[in-house]
Amino acid sequence: MTDEKRPTHSIRPGLRSRLAASRPPTRDWLLGALLWGAAIAVSILLPHYGENRLPESHRALVLALYFVGAVLGWLAALPLVRFFSHGQAAETRFAAAFLLLGISTAGFTALIFALHYRLFYSQWHEPFGTMIWLFQFVFTSAAAVYQFAVLGIRHYLPFGLIILLAVSILHARRSR
């Protein structure tokens, strides 16, 4: 191939346009994160309202956990959703929003839960940097993520799932 026919850039034009489209407007990104976090926190509170299943002493911590997890989930998911759904059919845009937003919200919430869980148990762990500490850190964090997957995911139901469906449909329609 001669120098005249060689492309001048290393990124394909399709990938370049996807990368450009994946950067959400700052207002949508930040305001959306706060709204998504508030919606998820309310969806956690609604099933427990009136039944006192969420003790008053833990309510603020639980709501903060789910709020921050949802905010971080939105911030991580929105650029990925925009990247994978750029120029795609409505079904693909819906699927990208539903999967990536759901997975990132649950994943970040589980991560925060694991860090809090680890903080509580760290008082009985070996000093930082030892081999035993590393095993304790890994297995305590893995146990916390497993515990969240078993016990924490159910708190998203039914209202969190409904909100996720609505936001995914809105994304699919808005991103035409």
Short mmCIF file of C-alpha atoms in Angstrom, two decimals:
data_model
loop_
_atom_site.label_atom_id
_atom_site.label_comp_id
_atom_site.label_asym_id
_atom_site.label_seq_id
_atom_site.Cartn_x
_atom_site.Cartn_y
_atom_site.Cartn_z
CA MET A 1 0.00 0.00 0.00
CA THR A 2 1.40 3.37 -0.96
CA ASP A 3 1.52 6.30 1.41
CA GLU A 4 -1.26 8.05 -0.55
CA LYS A 5 -3.77 5.23 0.08
CA ARG A 6 -2.89 4.62 3.72
CA PRO A 7 -5.46 6.00 6.18
CA THR A 8 -4.29 8.98 8.20
CA HIS A 9 -6.01 7.90 11.40
CA SER A 10 -5.93 4.60 13.25
CA ILE A 11 -9.55 4.66 14.47
CA ARG A 12 -12.25 3.65 12.01
CA PRO A 13 -14.85 6.33 11.21
CA GLY A 14 -17.68 4.20 12.69
CA LEU A 15 -15.83 3.79 15.95
CA ARG A 16 -14.92 7.48 15.96
CA SER A 17 -18.60 8.48 15.66
CA ARG A 18 -19.58 5.99 18.40
CA LEU A 19 -16.94 7.40 20.73
CA ALA A 20 -18.10 10.95 20.00
CA ALA A 21 -21.74 9.97 20.61
CA SER A 22 -20.90 8.14 23.84
CA ARG A 23 -20.09 11.36 25.68
CA PRO A 24 -23.38 12.46 27.19
CA PRO A 25 -24.18 16.13 27.72
CA THR A 26 -22.94 17.08 31.20
CA ARG A 27 -26.40 18.23 32.31
CA ASP A 28 -28.04 14.93 31.30
CA TRP A 29 -25.23 12.94 32.84
CA LEU A 30 -25.18 14.65 36.25
CA LEU A 31 -28.86 15.54 36.61
CA GLY A 32 -29.82 12.10 35.35
CA ALA A 33 -27.55 10.50 37.93
CA LEU A 34 -29.18 12.41 40.78
CA LEU A 35 -32.69 11.66 39.50
CA TRP A 36 -31.84 7.99 38.97
CA GLY A 37 -30.37 7.77 42.48
CA ALA A 38 -33.43 9.44 44.00
CA ALA A 39 -35.80 7.20 42.04
CA ILE A 40 -33.99 4.06 43.16
CA ALA A 41 -33.89 5.25 46.79
CA VAL A 42 -37.64 5.90 46.68
CA SER A 43 -38.22 2.51 45.08
CA ILE A 44 -36.37 0.91 48.01
CA LEU A 45 -38.42 2.85 50.55
CA LEU A 46 -41.88 2.28 49.03
CA PRO A 47 -42.30 -1.47 49.71
CA HIS A 48 -41.24 -0.97 53.33
CA TYR A 49 -43.46 2.04 54.00
CA GLY A 50 -46.07 1.29 56.63
CA GLU A 51 -44.76 -2.19 57.37
CA ASN A 52 -41.74 -1.08 59.43
CA ARG A 53 -39.57 -3.72 57.78
CA LEU A 54 -36.81 -1.15 57.40
CA PRO A 55 -35.81 -0.11 60.95
CA GLU A 56 -35.56 3.61 61.62
CA SER A 57 -31.97 3.24 62.83
CA HIS A 58 -30.80 1.75 59.51
CA ARG A 59 -33.08 3.60 57.10
CA ALA A 60 -30.70 6.47 56.29
CA LEU A 61 -27.75 4.13 55.74
CA VAL A 62 -29.72 1.77 53.50
CA LEU A 63 -31.17 4.62 51.44
CA ALA A 64 -27.73 6.23 51.12
CA LEU A 65 -26.25 2.91 50.01
CA TYR A 66 -28.81 2.44 47.24
CA PHE A 67 -28.76 6.13 46.27
CA VAL A 68 -24.97 6.31 45.87
CA GLY A 69 -24.89 2.94 44.09
CA ALA A 70 -27.51 4.16 41.63
CA VAL A 71 -25.72 7.49 41.06
CA LEU A 72 -22.44 5.72 40.33
CA GLY A 73 -24.26 3.14 38.21
CA TRP A 74 -25.83 5.88 36.07
CA LEU A 75 -22.52 7.72 35.68
CA ALA A 76 -20.81 4.54 34.49
CA ALA A 77 -23.66 3.17 32.39
CA LEU A 78 -24.82 6.20 30.40
CA PRO A 79 -21.68 6.55 28.22
CA LEU A 80 -21.69 2.78 27.62
CA VAL A 81 -25.39 2.80 26.74
CA ARG A 82 -24.84 5.65 24.29
CA PHE A 83 -21.81 3.88 22.79
CA PHE A 84 -23.52 0.53 22.22
CA SER A 85 -26.86 1.97 21.10
CA HIS A 86 -25.51 4.62 18.70
CA GLY A 87 -27.24 4.29 15.34
CA GLN A 88 -29.09 1.13 16.38
CA ALA A 89 -32.75 0.12 16.28
CA ALA A 90 -35.08 0.99 19.16
CA GLU A 91 -34.96 -2.59 20.48
CA THR A 92 -31.18 -2.46 20.70
CA ARG A 93 -31.27 0.93 22.43
CA PHE A 94 -33.81 -0.43 24.93
CA ALA A 95 -31.77 -3.58 25.57
CA ALA A 96 -28.54 -1.62 26.03
CA ALA A 97 -30.16 0.76 28.50
CA PHE A 98 -31.94 -2.01 30.40
CA LEU A 99 -28.94 -4.31 30.72
CA LEU A 100 -26.16 -1.81 31.28
CA LEU A 101 -28.09 0.45 33.65
CA GLY A 102 -29.43 -2.50 35.64
CA ILE A 103 -26.08 -4.27 35.88
CA SER A 104 -24.09 -1.15 36.72
CA THR A 105 -26.59 0.02 39.35
CA ALA A 106 -26.64 -3.35 41.09
CA GLY A 107 -22.88 -3.75 40.66
CA PHE A 108 -21.94 -0.40 42.17
CA THR A 109 -24.42 -0.87 44.99
CA ALA A 110 -22.89 -4.28 45.71
CA LEU A 111 -19.41 -2.73 45.64
CA ILE A 112 -20.38 -0.06 48.16
CA PHE A 113 -22.07 -2.70 50.32
CA ALA A 114 -18.89 -4.81 50.17
CA LEU A 115 -16.74 -1.85 51.20
CA HIS A 116 -19.03 -1.09 54.13
CA TYR A 117 -19.13 -4.77 55.08
CA ARG A 118 -15.34 -4.94 54.86
CA LEU A 119 -15.01 -1.82 57.01
CA PHE A 120 -17.07 -3.43 59.76
CA TYR A 121 -15.07 -6.70 59.76
CA SER A 122 -11.68 -5.04 59.39
CA GLN A 123 -11.41 -4.63 63.16
CA TRP A 124 -10.85 -8.39 63.44
CA HIS A 125 -8.51 -8.70 60.44
CA GLU A 126 -4.75 -8.85 60.32
CA PRO A 127 -2.66 -5.71 59.62
CA PHE A 128 -2.74 -4.21 56.11
CA GLY A 129 -0.43 -5.74 53.53
CA THR A 130 0.06 -9.19 55.02
CA MET A 131 -0.84 -12.32 53.09
CA ILE A 132 -3.54 -13.21 55.63
CA TRP A 133 -4.99 -9.69 55.31
CA LEU A 134 -5.17 -10.14 51.53
CA PHE A 135 -7.11 -13.40 51.91
CA GLN A 136 -9.39 -11.81 54.50
CA PHE A 137 -9.99 -8.83 52.24
CA VAL A 138 -10.78 -10.94 49.16
CA PHE A 139 -13.04 -13.43 50.92
CA THR A 140 -14.84 -10.86 53.06
CA SER A 141 -15.54 -8.76 49.95
CA ALA A 142 -16.65 -11.81 47.97
CA ALA A 143 -18.98 -12.85 50.79
CA ALA A 144 -20.45 -9.35 50.91
CA VAL A 145 -21.10 -9.27 47.16
CA TYR A 146 -22.71 -12.71 47.38
CA GLN A 147 -24.82 -11.61 50.34
CA PHE A 148 -25.94 -8.53 48.42
CA ALA A 149 -26.79 -10.64 45.37
CA VAL A 150 -28.93 -12.95 47.49
CA LEU A 151 -30.52 -10.45 49.88
CA GLY A 152 -30.06 -6.99 48.39
CA ILE A 153 -31.23 -7.39 44.79
CA ARG A 154 -34.77 -8.23 45.94
CA HIS A 155 -35.14 -4.70 47.33
CA TYR A 156 -35.21 -3.38 43.77
CA LEU A 157 -38.45 -5.27 43.19
CA PRO A 158 -41.07 -4.33 42.12
CA PHE A 159 -40.64 -0.55 41.85
CA GLY A 160 -36.97 -0.47 40.83
CA LEU A 161 -37.70 -2.84 37.95
CA ILE A 162 -40.63 -0.68 36.83
CA ILE A 163 -38.45 2.44 36.94
CA LEU A 164 -35.69 0.64 35.02
CA LEU A 165 -38.19 -0.40 32.33
CA ALA A 166 -39.55 3.15 32.06
CA VAL A 167 -36.08 4.73 31.82
CA SER A 168 -35.01 2.16 29.22
CA ILE A 169 -38.11 2.87 27.11
CA LEU A 170 -37.48 6.63 27.41
CA HIS A 171 -33.89 6.13 26.30
CA ALA A 172 -34.96 4.02 23.33
CA ARG A 173 -37.45 6.68 22.19
CA ARG A 174 -35.28 9.70 22.94
CA SER A 175 -32.14 8.41 21.20
CA ARG A 176 -33.63 8.15 17.72
#
